PDB file of C-alpha atoms in Angstrom:
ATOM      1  CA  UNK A   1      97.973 122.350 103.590  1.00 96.00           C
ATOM      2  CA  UNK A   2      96.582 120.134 100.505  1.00 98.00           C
ATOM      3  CA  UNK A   3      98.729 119.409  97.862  1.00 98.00           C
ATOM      4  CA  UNK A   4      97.553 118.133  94.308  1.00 98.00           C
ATOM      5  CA  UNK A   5     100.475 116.387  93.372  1.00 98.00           C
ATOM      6  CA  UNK A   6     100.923 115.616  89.538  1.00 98.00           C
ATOM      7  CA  UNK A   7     103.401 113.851  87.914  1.00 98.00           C
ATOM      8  CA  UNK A   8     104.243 112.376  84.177  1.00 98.00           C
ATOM      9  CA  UNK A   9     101.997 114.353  82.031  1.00 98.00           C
ATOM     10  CA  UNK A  10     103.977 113.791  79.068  1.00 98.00           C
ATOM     11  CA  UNK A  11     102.669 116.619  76.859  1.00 98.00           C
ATOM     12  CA  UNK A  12     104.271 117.063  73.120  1.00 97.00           C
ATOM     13  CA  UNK A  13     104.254 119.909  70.419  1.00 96.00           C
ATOM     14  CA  UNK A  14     101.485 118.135  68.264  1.00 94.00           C
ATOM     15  CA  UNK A  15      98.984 117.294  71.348  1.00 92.00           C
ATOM     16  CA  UNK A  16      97.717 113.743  69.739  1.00 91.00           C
ATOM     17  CA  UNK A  17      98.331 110.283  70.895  1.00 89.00           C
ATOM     18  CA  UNK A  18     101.885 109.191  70.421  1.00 89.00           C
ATOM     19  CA  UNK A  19     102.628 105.761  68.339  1.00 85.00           C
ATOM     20  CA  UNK A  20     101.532 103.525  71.560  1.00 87.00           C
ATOM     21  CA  UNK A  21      97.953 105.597  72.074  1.00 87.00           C
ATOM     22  CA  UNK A  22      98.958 107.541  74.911  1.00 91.00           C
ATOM     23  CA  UNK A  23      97.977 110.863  74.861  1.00 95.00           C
ATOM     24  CA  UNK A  24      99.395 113.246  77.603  1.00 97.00           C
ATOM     25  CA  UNK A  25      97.158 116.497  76.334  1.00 97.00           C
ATOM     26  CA  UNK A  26      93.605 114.100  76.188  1.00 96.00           C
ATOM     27  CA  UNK A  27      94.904 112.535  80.121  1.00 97.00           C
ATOM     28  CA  UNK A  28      95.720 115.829  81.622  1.00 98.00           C
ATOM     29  CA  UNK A  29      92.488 117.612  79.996  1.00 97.00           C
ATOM     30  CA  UNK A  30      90.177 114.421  81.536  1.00 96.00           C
ATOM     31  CA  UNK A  31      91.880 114.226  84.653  1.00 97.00           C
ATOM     32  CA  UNK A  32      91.490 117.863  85.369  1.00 98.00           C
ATOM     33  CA  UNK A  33      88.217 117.677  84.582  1.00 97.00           C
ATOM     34  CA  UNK A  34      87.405 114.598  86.937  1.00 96.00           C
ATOM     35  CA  UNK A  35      88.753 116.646  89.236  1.00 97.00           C
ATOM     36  CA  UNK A  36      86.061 119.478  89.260  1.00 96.00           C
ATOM     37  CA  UNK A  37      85.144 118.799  92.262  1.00 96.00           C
ATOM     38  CA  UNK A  38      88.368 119.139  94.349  1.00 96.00           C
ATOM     39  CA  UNK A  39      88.292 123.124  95.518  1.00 93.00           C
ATOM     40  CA  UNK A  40      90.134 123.194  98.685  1.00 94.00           C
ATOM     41  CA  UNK A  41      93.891 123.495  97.455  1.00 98.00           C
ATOM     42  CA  UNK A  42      96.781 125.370  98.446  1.00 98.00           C
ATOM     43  CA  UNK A  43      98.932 124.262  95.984  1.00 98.00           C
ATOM     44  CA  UNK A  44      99.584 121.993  92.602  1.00 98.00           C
ATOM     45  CA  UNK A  45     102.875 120.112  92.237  1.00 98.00           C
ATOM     46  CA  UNK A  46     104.026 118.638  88.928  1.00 98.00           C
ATOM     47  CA  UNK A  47     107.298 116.631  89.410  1.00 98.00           C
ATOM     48  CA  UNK A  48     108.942 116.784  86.180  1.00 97.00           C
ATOM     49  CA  UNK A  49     108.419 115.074  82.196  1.00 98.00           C
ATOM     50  CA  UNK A  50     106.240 117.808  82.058  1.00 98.00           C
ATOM     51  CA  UNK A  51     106.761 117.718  78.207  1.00 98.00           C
ATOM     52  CA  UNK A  52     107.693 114.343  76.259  1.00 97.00           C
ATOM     53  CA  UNK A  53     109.241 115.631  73.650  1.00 97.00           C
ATOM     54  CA  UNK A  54     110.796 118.803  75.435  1.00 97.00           C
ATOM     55  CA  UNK A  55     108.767 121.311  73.372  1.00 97.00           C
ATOM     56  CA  UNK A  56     107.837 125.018  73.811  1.00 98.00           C
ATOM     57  CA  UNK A  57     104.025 124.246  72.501  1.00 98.00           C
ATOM     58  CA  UNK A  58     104.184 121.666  75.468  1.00 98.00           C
ATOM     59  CA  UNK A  59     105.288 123.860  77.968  1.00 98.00           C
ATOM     60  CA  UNK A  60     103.109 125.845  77.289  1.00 98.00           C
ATOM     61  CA  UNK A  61     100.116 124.124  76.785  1.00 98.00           C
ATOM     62  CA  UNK A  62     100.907 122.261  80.300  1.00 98.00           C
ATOM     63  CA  UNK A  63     100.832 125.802  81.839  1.00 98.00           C
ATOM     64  CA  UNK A  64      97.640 126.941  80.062  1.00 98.00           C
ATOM     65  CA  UNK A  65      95.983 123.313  81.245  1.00 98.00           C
ATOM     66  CA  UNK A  66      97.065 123.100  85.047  1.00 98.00           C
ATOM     67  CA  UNK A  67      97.394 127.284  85.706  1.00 98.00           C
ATOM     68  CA  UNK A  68      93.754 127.242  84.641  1.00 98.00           C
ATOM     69  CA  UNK A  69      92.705 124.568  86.862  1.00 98.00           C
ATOM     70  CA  UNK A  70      94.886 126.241  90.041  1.00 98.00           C
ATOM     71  CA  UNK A  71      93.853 129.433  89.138  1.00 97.00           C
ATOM     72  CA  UNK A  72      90.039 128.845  89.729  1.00 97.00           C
ATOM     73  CA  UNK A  73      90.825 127.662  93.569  1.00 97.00           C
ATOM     74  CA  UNK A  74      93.967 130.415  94.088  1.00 97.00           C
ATOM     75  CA  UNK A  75      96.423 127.677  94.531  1.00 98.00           C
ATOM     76  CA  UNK A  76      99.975 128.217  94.015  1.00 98.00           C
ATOM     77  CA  UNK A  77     101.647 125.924  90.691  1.00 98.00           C
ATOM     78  CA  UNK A  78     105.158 124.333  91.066  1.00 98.00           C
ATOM     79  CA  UNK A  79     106.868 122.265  88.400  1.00 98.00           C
ATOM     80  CA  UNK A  80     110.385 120.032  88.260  1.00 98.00           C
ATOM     81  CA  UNK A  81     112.183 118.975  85.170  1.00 98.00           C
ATOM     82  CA  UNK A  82     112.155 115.190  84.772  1.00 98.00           C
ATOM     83  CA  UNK A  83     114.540 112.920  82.341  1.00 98.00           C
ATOM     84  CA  UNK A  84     112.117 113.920  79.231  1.00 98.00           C
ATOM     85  CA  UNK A  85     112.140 117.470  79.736  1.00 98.00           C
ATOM     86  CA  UNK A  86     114.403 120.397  78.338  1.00 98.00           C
ATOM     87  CA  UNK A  87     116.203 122.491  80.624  1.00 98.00           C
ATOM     88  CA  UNK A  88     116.285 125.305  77.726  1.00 97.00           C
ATOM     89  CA  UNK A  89     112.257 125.043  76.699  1.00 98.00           C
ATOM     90  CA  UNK A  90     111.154 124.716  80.569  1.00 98.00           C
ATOM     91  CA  UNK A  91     113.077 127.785  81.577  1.00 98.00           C
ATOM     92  CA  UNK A  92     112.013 129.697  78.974  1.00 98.00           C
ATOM     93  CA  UNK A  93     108.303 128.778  79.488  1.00 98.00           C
ATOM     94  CA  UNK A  94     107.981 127.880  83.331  1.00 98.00           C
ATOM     95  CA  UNK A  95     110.895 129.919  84.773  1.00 97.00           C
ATOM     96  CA  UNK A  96     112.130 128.479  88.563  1.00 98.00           C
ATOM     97  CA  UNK A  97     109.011 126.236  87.997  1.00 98.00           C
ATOM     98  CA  UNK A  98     108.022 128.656  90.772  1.00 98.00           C
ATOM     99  CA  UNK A  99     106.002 132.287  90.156  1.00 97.00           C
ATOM    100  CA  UNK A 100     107.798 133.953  92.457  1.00 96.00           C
ATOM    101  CA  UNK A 101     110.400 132.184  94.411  1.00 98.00           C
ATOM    102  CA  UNK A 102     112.527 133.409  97.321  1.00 98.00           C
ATOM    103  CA  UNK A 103     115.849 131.395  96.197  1.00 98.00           C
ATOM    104  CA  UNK A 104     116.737 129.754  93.121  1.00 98.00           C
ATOM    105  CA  UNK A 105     119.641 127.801  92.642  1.00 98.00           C
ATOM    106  CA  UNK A 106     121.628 127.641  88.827  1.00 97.00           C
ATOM    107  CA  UNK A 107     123.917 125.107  88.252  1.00 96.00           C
ATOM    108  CA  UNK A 108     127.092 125.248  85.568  1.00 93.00           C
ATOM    109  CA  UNK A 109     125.202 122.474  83.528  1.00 93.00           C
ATOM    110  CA  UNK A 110     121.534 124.636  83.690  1.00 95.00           C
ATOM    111  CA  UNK A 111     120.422 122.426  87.061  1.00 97.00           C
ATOM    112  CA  UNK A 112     117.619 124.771  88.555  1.00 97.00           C
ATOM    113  CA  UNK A 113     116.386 124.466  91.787  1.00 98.00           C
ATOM    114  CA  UNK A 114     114.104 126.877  93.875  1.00 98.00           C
ATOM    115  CA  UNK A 115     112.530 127.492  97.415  1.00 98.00           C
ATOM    116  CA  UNK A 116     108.756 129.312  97.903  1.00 98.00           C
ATOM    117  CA  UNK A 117     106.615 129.147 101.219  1.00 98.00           C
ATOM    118  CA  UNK A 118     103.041 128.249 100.979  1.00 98.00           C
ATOM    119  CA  UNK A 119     100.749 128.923 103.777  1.00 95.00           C
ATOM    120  CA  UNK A 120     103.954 128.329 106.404  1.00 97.00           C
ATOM    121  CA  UNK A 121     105.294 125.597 104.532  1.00 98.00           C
ATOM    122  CA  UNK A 122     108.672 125.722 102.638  1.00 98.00           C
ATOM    123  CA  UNK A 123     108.269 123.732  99.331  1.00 98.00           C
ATOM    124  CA  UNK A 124     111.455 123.072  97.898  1.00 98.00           C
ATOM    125  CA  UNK A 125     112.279 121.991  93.945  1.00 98.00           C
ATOM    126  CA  UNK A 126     114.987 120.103  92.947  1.00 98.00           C
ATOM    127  CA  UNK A 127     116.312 119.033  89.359  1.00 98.00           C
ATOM    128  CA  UNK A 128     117.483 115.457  89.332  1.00 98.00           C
ATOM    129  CA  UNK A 129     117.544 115.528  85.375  1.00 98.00           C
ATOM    130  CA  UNK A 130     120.390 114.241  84.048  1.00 98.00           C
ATOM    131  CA  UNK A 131     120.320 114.862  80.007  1.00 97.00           C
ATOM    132  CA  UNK A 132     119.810 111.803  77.567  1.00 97.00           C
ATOM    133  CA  UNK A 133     119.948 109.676  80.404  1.00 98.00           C
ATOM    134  CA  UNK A 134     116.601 107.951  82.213  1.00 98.00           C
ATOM    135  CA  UNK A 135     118.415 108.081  85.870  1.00 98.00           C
ATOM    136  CA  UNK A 136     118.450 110.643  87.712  1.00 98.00           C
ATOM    137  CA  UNK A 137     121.306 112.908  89.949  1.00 98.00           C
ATOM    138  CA  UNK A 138     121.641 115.872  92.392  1.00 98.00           C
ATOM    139  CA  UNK A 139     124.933 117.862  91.638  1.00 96.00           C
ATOM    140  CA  UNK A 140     127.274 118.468  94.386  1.00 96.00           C
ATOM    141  CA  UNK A 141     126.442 122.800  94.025  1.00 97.00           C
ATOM    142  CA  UNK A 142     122.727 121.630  94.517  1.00 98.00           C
ATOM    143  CA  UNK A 143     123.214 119.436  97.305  1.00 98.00           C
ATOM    144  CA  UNK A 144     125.178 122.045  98.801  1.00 98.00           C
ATOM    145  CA  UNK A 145     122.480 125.047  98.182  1.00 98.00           C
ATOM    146  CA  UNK A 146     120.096 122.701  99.739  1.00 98.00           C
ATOM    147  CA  UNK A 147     122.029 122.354 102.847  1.00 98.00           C
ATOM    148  CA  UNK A 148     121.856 125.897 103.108  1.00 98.00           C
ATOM    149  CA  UNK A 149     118.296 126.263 102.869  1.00 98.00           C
ATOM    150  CA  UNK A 150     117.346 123.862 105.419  1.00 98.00           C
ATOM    151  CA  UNK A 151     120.127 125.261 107.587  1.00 98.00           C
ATOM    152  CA  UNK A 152     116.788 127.357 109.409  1.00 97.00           C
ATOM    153  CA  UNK A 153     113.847 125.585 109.655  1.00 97.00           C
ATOM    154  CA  UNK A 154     110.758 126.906 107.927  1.00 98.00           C
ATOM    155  CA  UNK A 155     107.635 127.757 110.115  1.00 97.00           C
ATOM    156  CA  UNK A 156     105.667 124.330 109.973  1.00 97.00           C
ATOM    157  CA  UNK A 157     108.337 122.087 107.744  1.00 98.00           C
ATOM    158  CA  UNK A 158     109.898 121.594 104.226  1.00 98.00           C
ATOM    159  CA  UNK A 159     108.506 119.578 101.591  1.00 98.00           C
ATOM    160  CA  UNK A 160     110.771 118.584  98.763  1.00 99.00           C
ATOM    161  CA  UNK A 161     109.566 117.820  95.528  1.00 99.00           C
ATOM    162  CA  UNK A 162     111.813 116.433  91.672  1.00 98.00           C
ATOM    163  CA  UNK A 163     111.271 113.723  89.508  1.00 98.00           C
ATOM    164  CA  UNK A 164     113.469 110.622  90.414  1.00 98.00           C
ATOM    165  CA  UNK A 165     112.731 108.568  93.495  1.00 98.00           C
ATOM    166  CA  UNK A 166     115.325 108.416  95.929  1.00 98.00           C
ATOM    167  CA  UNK A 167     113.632 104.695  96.698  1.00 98.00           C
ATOM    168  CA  UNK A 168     112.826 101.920  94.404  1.00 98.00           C
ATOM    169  CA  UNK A 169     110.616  98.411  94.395  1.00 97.00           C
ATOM    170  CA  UNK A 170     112.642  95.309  94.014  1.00 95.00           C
ATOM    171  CA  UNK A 171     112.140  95.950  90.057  1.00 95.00           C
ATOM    172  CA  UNK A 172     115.058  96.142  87.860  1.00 95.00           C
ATOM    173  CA  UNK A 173     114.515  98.766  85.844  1.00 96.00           C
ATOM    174  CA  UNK A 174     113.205 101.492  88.918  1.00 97.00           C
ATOM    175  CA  UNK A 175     116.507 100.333  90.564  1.00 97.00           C
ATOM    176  CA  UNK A 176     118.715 101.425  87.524  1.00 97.00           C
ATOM    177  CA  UNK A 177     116.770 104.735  87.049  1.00 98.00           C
ATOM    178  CA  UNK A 178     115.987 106.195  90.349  1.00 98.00           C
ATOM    179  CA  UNK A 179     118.182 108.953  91.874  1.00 98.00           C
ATOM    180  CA  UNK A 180     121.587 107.407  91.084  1.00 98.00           C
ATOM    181  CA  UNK A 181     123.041 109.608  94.706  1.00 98.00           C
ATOM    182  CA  UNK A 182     119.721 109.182  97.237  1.00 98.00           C
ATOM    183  CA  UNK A 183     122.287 108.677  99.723  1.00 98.00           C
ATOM    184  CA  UNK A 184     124.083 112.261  99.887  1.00 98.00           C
ATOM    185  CA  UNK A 185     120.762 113.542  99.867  1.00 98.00           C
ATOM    186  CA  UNK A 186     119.426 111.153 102.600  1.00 98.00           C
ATOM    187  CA  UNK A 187     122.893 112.661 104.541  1.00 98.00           C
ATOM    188  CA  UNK A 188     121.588 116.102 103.921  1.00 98.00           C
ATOM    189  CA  UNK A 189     118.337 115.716 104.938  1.00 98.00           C
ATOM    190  CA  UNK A 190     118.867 113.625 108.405  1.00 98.00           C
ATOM    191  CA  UNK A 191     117.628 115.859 111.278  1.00 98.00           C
ATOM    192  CA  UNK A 192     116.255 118.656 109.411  1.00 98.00           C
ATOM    193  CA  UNK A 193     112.501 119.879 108.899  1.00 98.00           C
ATOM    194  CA  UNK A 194     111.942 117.526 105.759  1.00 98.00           C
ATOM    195  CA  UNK A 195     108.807 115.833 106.565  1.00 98.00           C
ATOM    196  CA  UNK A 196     107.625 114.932 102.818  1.00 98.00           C
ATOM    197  CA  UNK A 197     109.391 114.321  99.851  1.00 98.00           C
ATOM    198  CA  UNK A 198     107.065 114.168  96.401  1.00 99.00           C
ATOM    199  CA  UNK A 199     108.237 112.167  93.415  1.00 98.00           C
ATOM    200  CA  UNK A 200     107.222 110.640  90.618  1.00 98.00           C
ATOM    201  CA  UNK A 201     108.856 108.760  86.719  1.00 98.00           C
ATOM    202  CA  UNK A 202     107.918 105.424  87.780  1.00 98.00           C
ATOM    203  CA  UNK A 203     104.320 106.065  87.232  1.00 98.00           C
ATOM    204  CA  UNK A 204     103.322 103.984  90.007  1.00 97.00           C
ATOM    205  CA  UNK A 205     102.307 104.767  93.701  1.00 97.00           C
ATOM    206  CA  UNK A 206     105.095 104.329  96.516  1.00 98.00           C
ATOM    207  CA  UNK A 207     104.835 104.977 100.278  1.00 98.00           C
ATOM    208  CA  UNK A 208     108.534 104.595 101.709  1.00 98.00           C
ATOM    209  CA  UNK A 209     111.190 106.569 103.884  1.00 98.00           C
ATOM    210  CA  UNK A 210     114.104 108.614 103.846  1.00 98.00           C
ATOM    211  CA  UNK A 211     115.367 108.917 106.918  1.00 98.00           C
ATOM    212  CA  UNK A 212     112.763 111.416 109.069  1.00 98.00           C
ATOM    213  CA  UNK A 213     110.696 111.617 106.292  1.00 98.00           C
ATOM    214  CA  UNK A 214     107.810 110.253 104.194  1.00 98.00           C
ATOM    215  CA  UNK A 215     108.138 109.835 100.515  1.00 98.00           C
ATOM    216  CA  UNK A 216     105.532 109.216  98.174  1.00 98.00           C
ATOM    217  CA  UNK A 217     105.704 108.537  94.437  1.00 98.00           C
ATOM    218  CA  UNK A 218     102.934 109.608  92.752  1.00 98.00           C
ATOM    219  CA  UNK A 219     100.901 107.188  89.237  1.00 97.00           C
ATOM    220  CA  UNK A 220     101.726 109.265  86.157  1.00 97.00           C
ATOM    221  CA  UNK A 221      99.204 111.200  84.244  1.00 98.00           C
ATOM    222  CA  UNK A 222      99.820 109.833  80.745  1.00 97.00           C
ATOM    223  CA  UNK A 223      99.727 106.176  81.878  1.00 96.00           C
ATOM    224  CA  UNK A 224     100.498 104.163  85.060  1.00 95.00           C
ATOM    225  CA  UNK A 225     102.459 101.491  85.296  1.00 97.00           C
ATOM    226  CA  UNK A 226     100.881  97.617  85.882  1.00 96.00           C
ATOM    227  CA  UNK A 227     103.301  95.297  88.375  1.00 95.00           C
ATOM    228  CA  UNK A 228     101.053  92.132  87.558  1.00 93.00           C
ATOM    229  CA  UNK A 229     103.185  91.380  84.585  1.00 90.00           C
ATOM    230  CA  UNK A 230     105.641  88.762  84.155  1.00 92.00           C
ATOM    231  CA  UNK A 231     109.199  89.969  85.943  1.00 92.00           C
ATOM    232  CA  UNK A 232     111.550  91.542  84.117  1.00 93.00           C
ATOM    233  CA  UNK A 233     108.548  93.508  81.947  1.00 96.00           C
ATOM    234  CA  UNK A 234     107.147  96.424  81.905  1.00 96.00           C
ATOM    235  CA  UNK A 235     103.586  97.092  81.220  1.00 97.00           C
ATOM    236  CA  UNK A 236     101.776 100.580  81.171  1.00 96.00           C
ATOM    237  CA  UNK A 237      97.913 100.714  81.052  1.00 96.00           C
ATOM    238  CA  UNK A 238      95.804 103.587  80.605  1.00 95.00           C
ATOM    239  CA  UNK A 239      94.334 105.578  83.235  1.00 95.00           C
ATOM    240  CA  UNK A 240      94.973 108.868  84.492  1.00 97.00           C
ATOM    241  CA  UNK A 241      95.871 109.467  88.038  1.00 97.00           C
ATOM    242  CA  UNK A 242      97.020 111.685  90.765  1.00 98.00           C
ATOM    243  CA  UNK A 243      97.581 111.905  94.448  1.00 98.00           C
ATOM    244  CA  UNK A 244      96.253 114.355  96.990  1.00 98.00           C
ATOM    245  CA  UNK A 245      98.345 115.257  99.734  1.00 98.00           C
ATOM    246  CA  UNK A 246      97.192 116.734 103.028  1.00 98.00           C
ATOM    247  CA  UNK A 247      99.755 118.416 105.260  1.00 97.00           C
ATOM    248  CA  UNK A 248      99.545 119.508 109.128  1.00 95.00           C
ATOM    249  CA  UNK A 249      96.799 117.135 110.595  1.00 92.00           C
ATOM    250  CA  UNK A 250      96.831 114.648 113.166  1.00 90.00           C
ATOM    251  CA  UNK A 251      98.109 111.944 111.317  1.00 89.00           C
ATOM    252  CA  UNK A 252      99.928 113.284 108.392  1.00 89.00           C
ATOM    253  CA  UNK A 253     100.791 113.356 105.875  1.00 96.00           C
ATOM    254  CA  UNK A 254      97.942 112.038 104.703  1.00 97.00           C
ATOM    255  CA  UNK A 255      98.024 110.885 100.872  1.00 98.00           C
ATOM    256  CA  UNK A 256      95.499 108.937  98.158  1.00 96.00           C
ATOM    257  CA  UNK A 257      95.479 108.571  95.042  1.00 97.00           C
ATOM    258  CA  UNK A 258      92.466 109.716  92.466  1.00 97.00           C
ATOM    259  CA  UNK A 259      91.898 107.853  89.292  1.00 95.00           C
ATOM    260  CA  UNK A 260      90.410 109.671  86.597  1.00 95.00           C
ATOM    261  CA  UNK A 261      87.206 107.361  84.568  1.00 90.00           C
ATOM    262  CA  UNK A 262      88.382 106.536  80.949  1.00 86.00           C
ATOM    263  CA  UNK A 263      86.920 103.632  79.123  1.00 86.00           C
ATOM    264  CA  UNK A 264      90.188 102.190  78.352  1.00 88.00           C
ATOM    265  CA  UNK A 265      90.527 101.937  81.769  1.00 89.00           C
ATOM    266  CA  UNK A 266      93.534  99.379  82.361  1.00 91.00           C
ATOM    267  CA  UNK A 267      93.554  98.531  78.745  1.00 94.00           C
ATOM    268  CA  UNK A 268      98.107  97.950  77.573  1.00 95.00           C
ATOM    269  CA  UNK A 269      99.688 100.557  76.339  1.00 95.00           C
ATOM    270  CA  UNK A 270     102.650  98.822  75.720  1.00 95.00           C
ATOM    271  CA  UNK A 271     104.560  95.987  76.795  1.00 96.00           C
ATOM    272  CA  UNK A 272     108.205  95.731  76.485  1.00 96.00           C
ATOM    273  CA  UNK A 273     109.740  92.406  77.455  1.00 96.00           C
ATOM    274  CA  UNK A 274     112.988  91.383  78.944  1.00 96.00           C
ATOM    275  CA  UNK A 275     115.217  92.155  76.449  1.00 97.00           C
ATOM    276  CA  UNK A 276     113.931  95.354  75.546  1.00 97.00           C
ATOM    277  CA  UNK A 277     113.993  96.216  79.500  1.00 97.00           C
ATOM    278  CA  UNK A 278     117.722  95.797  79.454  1.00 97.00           C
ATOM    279  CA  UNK A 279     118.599  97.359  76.625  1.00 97.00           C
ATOM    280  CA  UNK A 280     116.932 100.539  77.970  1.00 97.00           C
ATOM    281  CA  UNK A 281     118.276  99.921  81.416  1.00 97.00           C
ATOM    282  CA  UNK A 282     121.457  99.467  79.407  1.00 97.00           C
ATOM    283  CA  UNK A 283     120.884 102.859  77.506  1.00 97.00           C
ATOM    284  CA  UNK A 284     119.427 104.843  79.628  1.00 98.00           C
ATOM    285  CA  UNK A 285     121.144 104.025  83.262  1.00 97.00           C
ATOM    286  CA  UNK A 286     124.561 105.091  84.840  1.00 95.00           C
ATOM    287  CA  UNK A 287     127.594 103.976  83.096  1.00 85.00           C
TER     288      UNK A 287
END
């Protein structure tokens, strides 16, 4: 099983660089292309702020962009909402995020979450968005639908896949906006056939566990963030990346991540310093 796993492509309705210089249409578009090469896929997995601004043209261009790319190899597409998206636009472009799922889950608040199995493996969506907010949260109904799923294991195991990391670095602001309940799911996930769980929003790599299983955070395709700053900053550079994920061998899972070549190349995006941290950790985290 080999997994392109996507993350942060921050697309908007106009499809130019936003007021920083990031441009989410330009990074995809280059990324995919760097990626030419790359033929042997089962499936692509986009884990949420699929859209910046929560357009339709987004949505839709994201689709046209990535379906184009999968298509050409016959892998299967998968996307989650992340804090940036619209629960009303994504449905209405991308569905489940799943072409033809075997269970989706609605919640009362629009929460969609969905099942397919690829090749013997169950891949699993969740929505962890949590509207006008930067954290993220799995709703008791969801956690609960989960349960269910992984009541029967799937043939060779269950990858789960949304946008907030249920794990953070000793960095205030991924602390404040990870997955505000990682522990319920942690409880629902102990002893089951969860052996990977894909993230992404802090648009930096991660290797870490939950209980049994391995998670990775994926860079984001728009920008990645840079760690070298001062603490209590954040700095994102440019430079388009992803993460292949390889499923079923030996020693998996085995994951790296590919770097698309841009001249600006590690060249700031933007900077925002202390203050500025905590007044989004202030605005944008749990009460």
């Amino acid at each position: 099983m080999r997994i392109l796993h996507l993350s942060d492509t921050h697309l908007d309705a106009a499809g130019g660089p936003d007021v920083d210089g990031a441009d989410g249409t330009a990074a995809l578009r280059l990324l995919l292309d760097e990626l030419q090469y790359l033929d042997d896929l089962d499936a692509v997995v986009v884990t949420g702020d699929v859209a910046d601004d929560g357009s339709r043209e987004a949505y839709t261009r994201a689709g046209e962009l990535v379906s184009a790319y999968a298509g050409r190899r016959r892998a299967e597409v998968f996307y989650t909402t992340g804090n940036h998206d619209d629960r009303g636009a994504f449905r209405e472009v991308l569905g489940s995020g799943h072409r033809q799922p075997e269970a989706v889950y609605e919640g009362a608040a629009g929460e969609r979450a969905a099942v397919s199995t690829v090749g013997g493996w169950r891949l699993i969506t969740l929505d962890t968005l949590v509207p006008g907010k930067g954290y993220g949260h799995l709703d008791s109904g969801q956690l609960e639908w989960l349960r269910e799923r992984l009541a029967a294991p799937a043939p060779l195991g269950t990858v789960l896949a949304f946008h907030h990391p249920p794990v953070a670095l000793d960095v205030p602001v991924q602390r404040a906006l990870g997955l505000e309940n990682a522990g319920e799911l942690a409880e629902i996930i102990r002893g089951t056939d969860v052996q990977l769980v894909l993230c992404g929003h802090f648009h930096l790599q991660i290797l870490a566990r939950l209980e049994q299983a391995t998670v990775w955070v994926t860079p984001g395709v728009v920008n990645r963030i840079d760690l070298t700053g001062r603490p209590g900053t954040v700095r994102a550079v440019h430079g388009p990346s992803a993460s292949l994920v390889r499923l079923g061998t030996p020693y998996g899972p085995l994951i790296h991540t590919l770097h698309a070549r841009v001249p600006r190349m590690g060249e700031t995006v933007y900077e925002a310093d202390e203050a500025r941290v905590r007044m989004a950790i202030s605005r944008l985290g749990p009460a």
